[in-house]
Coordinates of C-alpha atoms and ligand atoms in Angstrom, one line a residue:
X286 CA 73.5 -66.6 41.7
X287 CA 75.0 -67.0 38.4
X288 CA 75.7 -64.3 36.2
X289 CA 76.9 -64.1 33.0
X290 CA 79.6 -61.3 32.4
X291 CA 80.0 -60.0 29.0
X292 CA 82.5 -57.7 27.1
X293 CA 81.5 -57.3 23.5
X294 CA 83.5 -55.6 20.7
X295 CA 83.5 -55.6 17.7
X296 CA 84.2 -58.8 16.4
X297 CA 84.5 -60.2 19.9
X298 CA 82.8 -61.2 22.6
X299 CA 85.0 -62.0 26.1
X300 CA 82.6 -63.7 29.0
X301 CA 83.1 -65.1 31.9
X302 CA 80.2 -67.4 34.2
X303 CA 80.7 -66.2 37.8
X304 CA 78.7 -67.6 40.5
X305 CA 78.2 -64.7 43.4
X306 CA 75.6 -64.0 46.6
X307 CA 76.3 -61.7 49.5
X308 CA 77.8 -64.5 51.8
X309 CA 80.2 -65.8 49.0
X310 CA 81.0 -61.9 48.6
X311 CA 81.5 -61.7 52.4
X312 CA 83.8 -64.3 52.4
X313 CA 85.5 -63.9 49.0
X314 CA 84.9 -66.8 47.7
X315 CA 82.9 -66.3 45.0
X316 CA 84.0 -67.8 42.1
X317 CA 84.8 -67.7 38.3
X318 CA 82.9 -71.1 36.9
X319 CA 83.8 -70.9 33.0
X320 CA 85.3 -68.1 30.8
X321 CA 86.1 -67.7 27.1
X322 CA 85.5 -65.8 24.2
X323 CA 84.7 -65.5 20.4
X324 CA 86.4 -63.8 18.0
X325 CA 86.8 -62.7 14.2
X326 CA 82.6 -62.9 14.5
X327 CA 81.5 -62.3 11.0
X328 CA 83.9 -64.4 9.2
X329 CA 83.7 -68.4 8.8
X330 CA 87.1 -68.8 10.8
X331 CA 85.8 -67.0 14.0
X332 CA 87.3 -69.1 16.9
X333 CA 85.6 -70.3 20.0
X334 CA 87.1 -70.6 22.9
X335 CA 86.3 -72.1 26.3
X336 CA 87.7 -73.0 29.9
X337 CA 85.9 -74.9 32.7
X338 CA 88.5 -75.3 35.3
X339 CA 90.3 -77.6 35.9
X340 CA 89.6 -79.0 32.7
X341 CA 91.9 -77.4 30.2
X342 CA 90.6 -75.2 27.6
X343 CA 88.9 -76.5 24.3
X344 CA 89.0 -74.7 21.5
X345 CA 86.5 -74.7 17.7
X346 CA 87.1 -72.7 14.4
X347 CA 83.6 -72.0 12.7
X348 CA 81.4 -70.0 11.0
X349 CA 80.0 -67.5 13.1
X350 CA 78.5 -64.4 11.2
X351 CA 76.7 -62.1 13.7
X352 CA 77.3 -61.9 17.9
X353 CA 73.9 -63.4 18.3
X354 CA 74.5 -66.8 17.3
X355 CA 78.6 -66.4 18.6
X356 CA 76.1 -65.8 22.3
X357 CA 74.4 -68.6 21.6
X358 CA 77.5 -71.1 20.6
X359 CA 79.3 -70.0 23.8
X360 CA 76.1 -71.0 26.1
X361 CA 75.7 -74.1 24.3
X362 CA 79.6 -74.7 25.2
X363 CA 79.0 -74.0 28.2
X364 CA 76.1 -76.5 28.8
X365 CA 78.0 -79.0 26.9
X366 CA 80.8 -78.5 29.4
X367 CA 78.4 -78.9 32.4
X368 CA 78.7 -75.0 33.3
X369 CA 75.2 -75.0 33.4
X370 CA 72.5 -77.7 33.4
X371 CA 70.5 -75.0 31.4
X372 CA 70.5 -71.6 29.9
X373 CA 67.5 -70.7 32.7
X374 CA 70.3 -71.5 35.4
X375 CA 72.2 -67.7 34.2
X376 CA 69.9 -65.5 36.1
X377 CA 71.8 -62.2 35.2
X378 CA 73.7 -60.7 32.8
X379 CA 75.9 -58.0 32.9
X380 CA 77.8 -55.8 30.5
X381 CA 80.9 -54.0 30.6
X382 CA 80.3 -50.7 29.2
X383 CA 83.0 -48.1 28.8
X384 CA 81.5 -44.7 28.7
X385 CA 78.8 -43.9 30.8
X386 CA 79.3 -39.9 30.9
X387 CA 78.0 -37.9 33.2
X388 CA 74.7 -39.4 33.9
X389 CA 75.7 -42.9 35.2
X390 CA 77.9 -43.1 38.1
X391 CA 77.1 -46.6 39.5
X392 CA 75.9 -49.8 38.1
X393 CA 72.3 -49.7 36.7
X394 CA 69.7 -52.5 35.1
X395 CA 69.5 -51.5 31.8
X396 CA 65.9 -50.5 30.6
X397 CA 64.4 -48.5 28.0
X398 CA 65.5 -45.0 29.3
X399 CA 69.2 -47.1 30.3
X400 CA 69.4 -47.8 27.1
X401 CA 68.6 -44.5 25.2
X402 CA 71.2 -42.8 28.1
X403 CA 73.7 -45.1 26.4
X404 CA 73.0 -44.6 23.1
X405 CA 73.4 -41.0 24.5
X406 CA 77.0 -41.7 25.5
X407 CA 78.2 -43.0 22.2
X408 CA 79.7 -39.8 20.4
X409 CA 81.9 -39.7 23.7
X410 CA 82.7 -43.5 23.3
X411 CA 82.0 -44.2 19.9
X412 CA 84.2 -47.2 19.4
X413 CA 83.0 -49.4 22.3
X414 CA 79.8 -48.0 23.3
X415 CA 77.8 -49.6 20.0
X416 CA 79.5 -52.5 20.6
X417 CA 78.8 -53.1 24.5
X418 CA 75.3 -52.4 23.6
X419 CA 75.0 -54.6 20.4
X420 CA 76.2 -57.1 23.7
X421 CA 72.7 -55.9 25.1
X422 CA 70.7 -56.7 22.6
X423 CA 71.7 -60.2 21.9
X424 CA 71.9 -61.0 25.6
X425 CA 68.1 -59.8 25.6
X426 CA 67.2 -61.8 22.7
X427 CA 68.8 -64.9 23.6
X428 CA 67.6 -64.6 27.4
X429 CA 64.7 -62.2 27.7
X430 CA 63.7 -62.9 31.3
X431 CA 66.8 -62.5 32.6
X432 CA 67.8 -59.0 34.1
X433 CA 70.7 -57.0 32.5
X434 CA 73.2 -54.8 34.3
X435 CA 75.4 -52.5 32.7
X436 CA 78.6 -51.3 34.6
X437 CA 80.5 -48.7 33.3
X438 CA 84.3 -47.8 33.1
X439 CA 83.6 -44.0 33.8
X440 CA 81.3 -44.7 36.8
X441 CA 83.7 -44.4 39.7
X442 CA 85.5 -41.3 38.8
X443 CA 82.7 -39.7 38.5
X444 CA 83.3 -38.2 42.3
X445 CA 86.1 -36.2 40.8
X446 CA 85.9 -32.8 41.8
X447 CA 85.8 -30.1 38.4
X448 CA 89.0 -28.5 39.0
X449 CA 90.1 -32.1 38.0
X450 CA 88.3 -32.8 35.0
X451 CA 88.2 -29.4 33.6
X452 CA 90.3 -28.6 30.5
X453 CA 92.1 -25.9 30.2
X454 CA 89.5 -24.8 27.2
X455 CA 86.7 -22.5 26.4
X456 CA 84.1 -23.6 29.1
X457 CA 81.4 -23.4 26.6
X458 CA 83.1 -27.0 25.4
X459 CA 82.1 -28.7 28.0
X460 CA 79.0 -27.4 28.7
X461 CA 77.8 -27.7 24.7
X462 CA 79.8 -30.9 24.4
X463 CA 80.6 -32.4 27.6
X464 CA 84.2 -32.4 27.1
X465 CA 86.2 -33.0 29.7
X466 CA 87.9 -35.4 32.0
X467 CA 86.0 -38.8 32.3
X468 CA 88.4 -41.5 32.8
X469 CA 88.3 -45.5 32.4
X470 CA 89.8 -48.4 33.6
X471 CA 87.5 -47.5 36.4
X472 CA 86.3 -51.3 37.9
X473 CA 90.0 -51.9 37.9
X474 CA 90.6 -49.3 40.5
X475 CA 87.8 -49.9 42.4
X476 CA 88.4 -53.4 42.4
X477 CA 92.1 -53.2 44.1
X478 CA 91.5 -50.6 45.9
X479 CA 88.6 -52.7 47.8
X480 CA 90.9 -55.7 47.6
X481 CA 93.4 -53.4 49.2
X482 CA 91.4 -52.5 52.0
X483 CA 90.2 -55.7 52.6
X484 CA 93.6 -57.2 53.2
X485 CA 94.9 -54.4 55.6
X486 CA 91.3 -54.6 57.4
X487 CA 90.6 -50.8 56.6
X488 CA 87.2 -48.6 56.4
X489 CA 86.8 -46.8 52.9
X490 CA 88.0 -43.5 54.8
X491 CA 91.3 -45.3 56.2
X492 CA 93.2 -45.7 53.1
X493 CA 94.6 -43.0 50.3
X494 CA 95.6 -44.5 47.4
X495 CA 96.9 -44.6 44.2
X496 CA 96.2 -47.2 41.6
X497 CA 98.0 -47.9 39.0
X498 CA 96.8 -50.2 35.9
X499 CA 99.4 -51.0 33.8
X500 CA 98.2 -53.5 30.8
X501 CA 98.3 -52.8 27.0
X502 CA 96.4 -49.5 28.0
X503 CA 97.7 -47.4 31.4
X504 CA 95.8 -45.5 34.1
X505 CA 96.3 -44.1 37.3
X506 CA 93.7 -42.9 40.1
X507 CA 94.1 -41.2 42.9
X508 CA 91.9 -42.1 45.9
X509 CA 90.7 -40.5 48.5
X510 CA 89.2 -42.3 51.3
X511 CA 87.6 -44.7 48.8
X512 CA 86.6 -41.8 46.2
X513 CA 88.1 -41.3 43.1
X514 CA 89.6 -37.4 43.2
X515 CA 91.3 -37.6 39.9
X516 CA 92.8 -40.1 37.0
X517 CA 95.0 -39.8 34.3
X518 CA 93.1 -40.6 31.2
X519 CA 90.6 -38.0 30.0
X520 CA 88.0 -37.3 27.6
X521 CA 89.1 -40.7 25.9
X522 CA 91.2 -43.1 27.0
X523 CA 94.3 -41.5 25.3
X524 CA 95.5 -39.2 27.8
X525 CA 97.9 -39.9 30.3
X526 CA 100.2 -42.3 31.0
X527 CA 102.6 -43.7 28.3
X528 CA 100.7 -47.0 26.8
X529 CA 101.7 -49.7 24.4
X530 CA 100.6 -48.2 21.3
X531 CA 99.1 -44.9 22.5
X532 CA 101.1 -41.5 23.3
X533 CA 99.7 -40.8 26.6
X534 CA 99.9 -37.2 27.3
X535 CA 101.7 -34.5 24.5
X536 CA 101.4 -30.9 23.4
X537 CA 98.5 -30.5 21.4
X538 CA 100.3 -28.4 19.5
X539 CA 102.5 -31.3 18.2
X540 CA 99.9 -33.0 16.9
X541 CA 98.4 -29.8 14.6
X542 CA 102.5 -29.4 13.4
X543 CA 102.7 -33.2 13.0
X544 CA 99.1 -32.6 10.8
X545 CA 100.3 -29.6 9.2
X546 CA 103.7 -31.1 8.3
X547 CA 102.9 -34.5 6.7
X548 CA 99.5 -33.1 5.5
X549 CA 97.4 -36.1 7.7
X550 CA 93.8 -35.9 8.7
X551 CA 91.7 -36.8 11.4
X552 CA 91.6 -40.2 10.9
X553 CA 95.1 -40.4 9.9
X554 CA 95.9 -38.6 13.4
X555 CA 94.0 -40.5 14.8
X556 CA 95.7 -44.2 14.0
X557 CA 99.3 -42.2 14.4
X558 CA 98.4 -41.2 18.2
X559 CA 96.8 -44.5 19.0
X560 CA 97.9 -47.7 17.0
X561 CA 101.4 -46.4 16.0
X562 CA 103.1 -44.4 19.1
X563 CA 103.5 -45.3 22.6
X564 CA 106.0 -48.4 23.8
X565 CA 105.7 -48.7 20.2
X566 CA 106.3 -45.7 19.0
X567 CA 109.1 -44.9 20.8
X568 CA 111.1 -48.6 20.2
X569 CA 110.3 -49.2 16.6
X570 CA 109.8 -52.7 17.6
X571 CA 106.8 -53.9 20.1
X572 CA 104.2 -52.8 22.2
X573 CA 105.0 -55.5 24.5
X574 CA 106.5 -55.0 27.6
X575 CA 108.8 -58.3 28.1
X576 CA 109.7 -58.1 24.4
X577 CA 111.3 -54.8 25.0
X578 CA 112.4 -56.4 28.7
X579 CA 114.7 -58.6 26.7
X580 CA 116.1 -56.0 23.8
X581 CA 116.8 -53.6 26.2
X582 CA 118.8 -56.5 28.3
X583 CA 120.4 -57.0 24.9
X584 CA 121.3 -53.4 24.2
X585 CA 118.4 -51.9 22.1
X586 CA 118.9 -48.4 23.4
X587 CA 115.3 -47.6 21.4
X588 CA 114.0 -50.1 23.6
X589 CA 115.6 -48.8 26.8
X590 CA 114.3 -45.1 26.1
X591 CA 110.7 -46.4 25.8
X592 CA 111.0 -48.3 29.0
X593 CA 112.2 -45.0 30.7
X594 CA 109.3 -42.5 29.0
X595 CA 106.9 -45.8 30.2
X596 CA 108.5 -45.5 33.5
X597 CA 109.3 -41.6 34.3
X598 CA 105.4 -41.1 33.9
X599 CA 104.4 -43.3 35.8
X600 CA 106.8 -41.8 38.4
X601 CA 105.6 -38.2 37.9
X602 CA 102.2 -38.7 38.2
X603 CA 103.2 -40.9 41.7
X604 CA 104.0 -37.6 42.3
X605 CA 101.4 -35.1 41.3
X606 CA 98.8 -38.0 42.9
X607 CA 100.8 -37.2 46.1
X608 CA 100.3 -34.0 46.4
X609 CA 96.6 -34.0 45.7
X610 CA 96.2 -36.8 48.2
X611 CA 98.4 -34.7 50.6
X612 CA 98.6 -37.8 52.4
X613 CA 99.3 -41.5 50.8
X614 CA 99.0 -44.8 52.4
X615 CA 99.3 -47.4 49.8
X616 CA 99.8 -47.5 46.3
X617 CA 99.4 -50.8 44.1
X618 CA 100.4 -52.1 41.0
X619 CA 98.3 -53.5 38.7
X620 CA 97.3 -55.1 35.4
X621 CA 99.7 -57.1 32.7
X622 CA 102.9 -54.8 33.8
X623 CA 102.2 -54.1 36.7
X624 CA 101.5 -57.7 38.4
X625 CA 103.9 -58.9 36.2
X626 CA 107.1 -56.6 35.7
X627 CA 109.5 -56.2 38.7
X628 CA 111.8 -54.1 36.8
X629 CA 109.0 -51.7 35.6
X630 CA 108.0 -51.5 39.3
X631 CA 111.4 -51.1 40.6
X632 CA 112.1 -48.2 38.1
X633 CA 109.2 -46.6 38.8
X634 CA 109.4 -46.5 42.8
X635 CA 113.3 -45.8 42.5
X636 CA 114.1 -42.8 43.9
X637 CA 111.2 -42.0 46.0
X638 CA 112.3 -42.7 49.5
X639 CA 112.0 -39.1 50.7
X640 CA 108.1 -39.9 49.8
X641 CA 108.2 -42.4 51.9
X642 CA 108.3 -45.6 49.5
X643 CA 110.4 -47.7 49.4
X644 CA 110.3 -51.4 47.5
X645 CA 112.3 -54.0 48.6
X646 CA 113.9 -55.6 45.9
X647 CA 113.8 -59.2 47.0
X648 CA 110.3 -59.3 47.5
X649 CA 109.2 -57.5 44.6
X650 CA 111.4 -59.5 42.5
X651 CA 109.6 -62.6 44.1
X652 CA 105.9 -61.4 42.9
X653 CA 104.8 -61.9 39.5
X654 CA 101.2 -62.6 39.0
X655 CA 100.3 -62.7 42.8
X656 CA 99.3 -60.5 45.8
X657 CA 101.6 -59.2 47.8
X658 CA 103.0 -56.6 49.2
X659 CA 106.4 -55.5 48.0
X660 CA 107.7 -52.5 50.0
X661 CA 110.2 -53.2 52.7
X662 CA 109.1 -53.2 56.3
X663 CA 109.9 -49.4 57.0
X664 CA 108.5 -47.8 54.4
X665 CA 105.9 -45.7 55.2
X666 CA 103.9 -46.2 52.3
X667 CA 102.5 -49.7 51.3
X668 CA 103.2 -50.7 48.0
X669 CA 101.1 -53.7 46.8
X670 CA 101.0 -55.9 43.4
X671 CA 97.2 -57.0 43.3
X672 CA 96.2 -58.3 40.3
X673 CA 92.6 -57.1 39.1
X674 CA 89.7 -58.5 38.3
X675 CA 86.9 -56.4 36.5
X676 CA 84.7 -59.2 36.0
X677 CA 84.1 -60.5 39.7
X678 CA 83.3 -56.7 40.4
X679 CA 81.1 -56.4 37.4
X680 CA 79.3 -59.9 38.7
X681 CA 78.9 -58.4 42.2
X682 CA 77.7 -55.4 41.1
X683 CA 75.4 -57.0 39.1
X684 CA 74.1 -59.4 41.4
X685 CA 73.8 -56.0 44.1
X686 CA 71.7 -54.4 41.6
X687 CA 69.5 -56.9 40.6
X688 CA 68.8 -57.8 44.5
X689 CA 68.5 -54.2 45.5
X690 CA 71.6 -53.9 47.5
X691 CA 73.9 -51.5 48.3
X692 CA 76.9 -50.7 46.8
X693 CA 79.8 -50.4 49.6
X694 CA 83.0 -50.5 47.1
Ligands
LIG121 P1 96.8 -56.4 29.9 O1 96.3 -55.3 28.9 O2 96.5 -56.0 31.3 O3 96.4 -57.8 29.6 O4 98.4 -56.3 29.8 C1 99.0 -56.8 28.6 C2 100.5 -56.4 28.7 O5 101.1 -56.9 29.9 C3 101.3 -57.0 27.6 O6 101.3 -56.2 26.4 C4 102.7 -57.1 28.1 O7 103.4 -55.9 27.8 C5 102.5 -57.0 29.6 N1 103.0 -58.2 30.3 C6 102.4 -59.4 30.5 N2 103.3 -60.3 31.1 C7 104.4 -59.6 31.4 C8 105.7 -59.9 32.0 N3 105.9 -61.1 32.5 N4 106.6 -59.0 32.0 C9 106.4 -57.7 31.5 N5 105.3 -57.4 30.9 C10 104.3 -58.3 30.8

């Protein structure tokens, strides 16, 4: 089956064409046939952008005012680049959608009463959710016969327990509001967590783990016989670990003194905490991990320190995951820093031998980008790099959902 995958923002729209059935699942071979995106939609210099491997990517700058017609450009790319015969050959569609609150723990075909539940879920994700369902919309205009699938970020943390995602607040918060802990980044973790198991040959209830996503936005889960029993971003995805332009976890009270201080509101707040701070914050210079990789080799102690917050975190909540787990069999690394950084992943393992982990540092210098495992032969707990992939497990899920299937990641 072919599905289309789609990730709409804002101004954007990232798809990829995936063709998937349960024997090409079984055998893992199931396979990405085109990707791209669109960007700066609503402008006449939005670019277009599209790869059928092998054929190297091509590339258009246009007008493109609305994500209706930037839908419609990308499937007539993809015809034109013999992705498809036809539009009628994309027989599902399905979304990424990042909050799904409490209501949606798996995958679901979105319908009428879908749709309202994720309209429901905006005020908790207000800055995607419109967005991944303006994605809907044009995906049911475009294609109405064809059956849409939303999958949600929040869905597979939804097994942890309350005294995980709990604030410390007046209860009648979360019962008048639903706040509390939600969590994202949540395909990710399922996804190498299942790829995890699959390489050591394990059952869901063989393998504790912990996860740890490390891109431009950082997460950590902690699983527990294949269910999620805590992760460290919250409410939003601001909580938690250090992340390139977000503070990660910090006393609230910091924030009303920082308000108080300079006189900022909300919104002002709200740009500080997640545009200006983080690997960013903290260096002065770049959000981006090998940028700071090569100041700090140069001497930029501002560089260095962020490097160490990034990596003392991660570290500490290695930790805390451990002792909620009680017991840990693997833990793996990743998403931009962690499939790609061994000195990020050496830093954050160092130290942690009496844990039981240990990282060999000629093999995890070896793996950038790439599977493998990187702990030495004696070390009790398996560390892993596994690069993710969010859209294969969004196509499968969709393709499980439309046929009826079950779910076993
Ligand atoms: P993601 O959000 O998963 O795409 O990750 C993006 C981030 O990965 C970038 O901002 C970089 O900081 C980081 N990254 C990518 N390649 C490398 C690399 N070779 N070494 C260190 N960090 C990297």
């Amino acid at each position: 089956m072919k599905i289309l995958v789609l990730n709409c923002g804002s101004s954007s729209i990232k798809f990829q064409l995936i063709e998937t059935d349960s024997e090409l699942i079984e055998s893992d071979t199931d396979r990405c046939i085109a990707k791209g995106g669109v960007e700066r939609i609503g402008t006449d210099e939005a670019t277009l952008k599209v790869t059928v491997p092998p054929a190297p990517s091509v590339s258009t700058t246009e007008e493109i005012l609305d994500h209706q017609t930037a839908l419609t450009r990308a499937i007539a790319t993809l015809k034109e680049h013999h992705a498809v015969a036809d539009i009628s050959q994309i027989q599902a569609v399905g979304h990424r959608v990042l909050h799904g609150g409490e209501r949606f723990t798996a995958p679901v075909i979105i319908d009428e009463d879908v749709e309202q539940g994720i309209q429901q879920c905006v005020e908790l994700g207000p800055l995607h959710n419109p967005h991944n369902l303006r994605g809907y919309y044009v995906a049911r205009k475009v294609m109405p016969q064809v059956p849409q699938v939303a999958v949600f970020d929040t869905a597979f943390h939804q097994t942890m327990p309350p005294h995980a995602y709990i604030y410390g607040l007046p209860y009648s918060y979360y019962r008048r509001y639903h706040i509390r802990r939600y969590g994202f980044h949540g395909t990710s973790h399922r996804y190498v967590a299942y790829r995890y198991r699959r390489i050591f040959g394990k059952a869901r209830e063989e393998a504790n783990l912990i996860t740890v996503h490390l891109g431009n936005g950082c997460s950590m889960a902690a699983i527990d016989k294949g269910n999620c029993i805590d992760t460290s971003m919250g409410l939003t995805p601001q909580e938690g670990l250090l992340m390139g332009t977000r503070c990660g976890d910090i006393d609230s009270a910091a924030l009303l003194y920082i308000m108080s201080k300079d006189e900022l509101n909300l919104h002002d707040m709200s740009i500080l905490i997640n545009k200006f701070s983080g690997l960013y914050g903290i260096s002065g210079e770049s959000n981006d991990m090998r940028e700071l990789e090569d100041a700090a080799a140069k001497g930029d102690a501002q560089a260095k320190l962020a490097i160490d917050v990034f990596c003392y975190r991660v570290k500490k909540y290695i930790g805390s995951y451990s002792a909620a787990l009680g017991h840990v069999d693997g833990i793996v690394f990743t998403g931009g820093i962690g499939e790609n950084s061994p000195p990020v992943r050496a830093q954050v393992c160092a130290g942690l031998s009496e844990m039981g982990i240990q990282v060999d540092p000629a093999r995890n210098a070896a793996v950038v980008g790439k599977e493998s495992e990187i702990s030495t032969k004696d070390s009790r707990v398996r560390v892993m790099v596994i690069p993710t992939n969010e859209e294969l497990l969004i196509a499968r899920d969709t393709f499980r959902v439309v046929r009826g299937l079950p779910n076993p990641h």
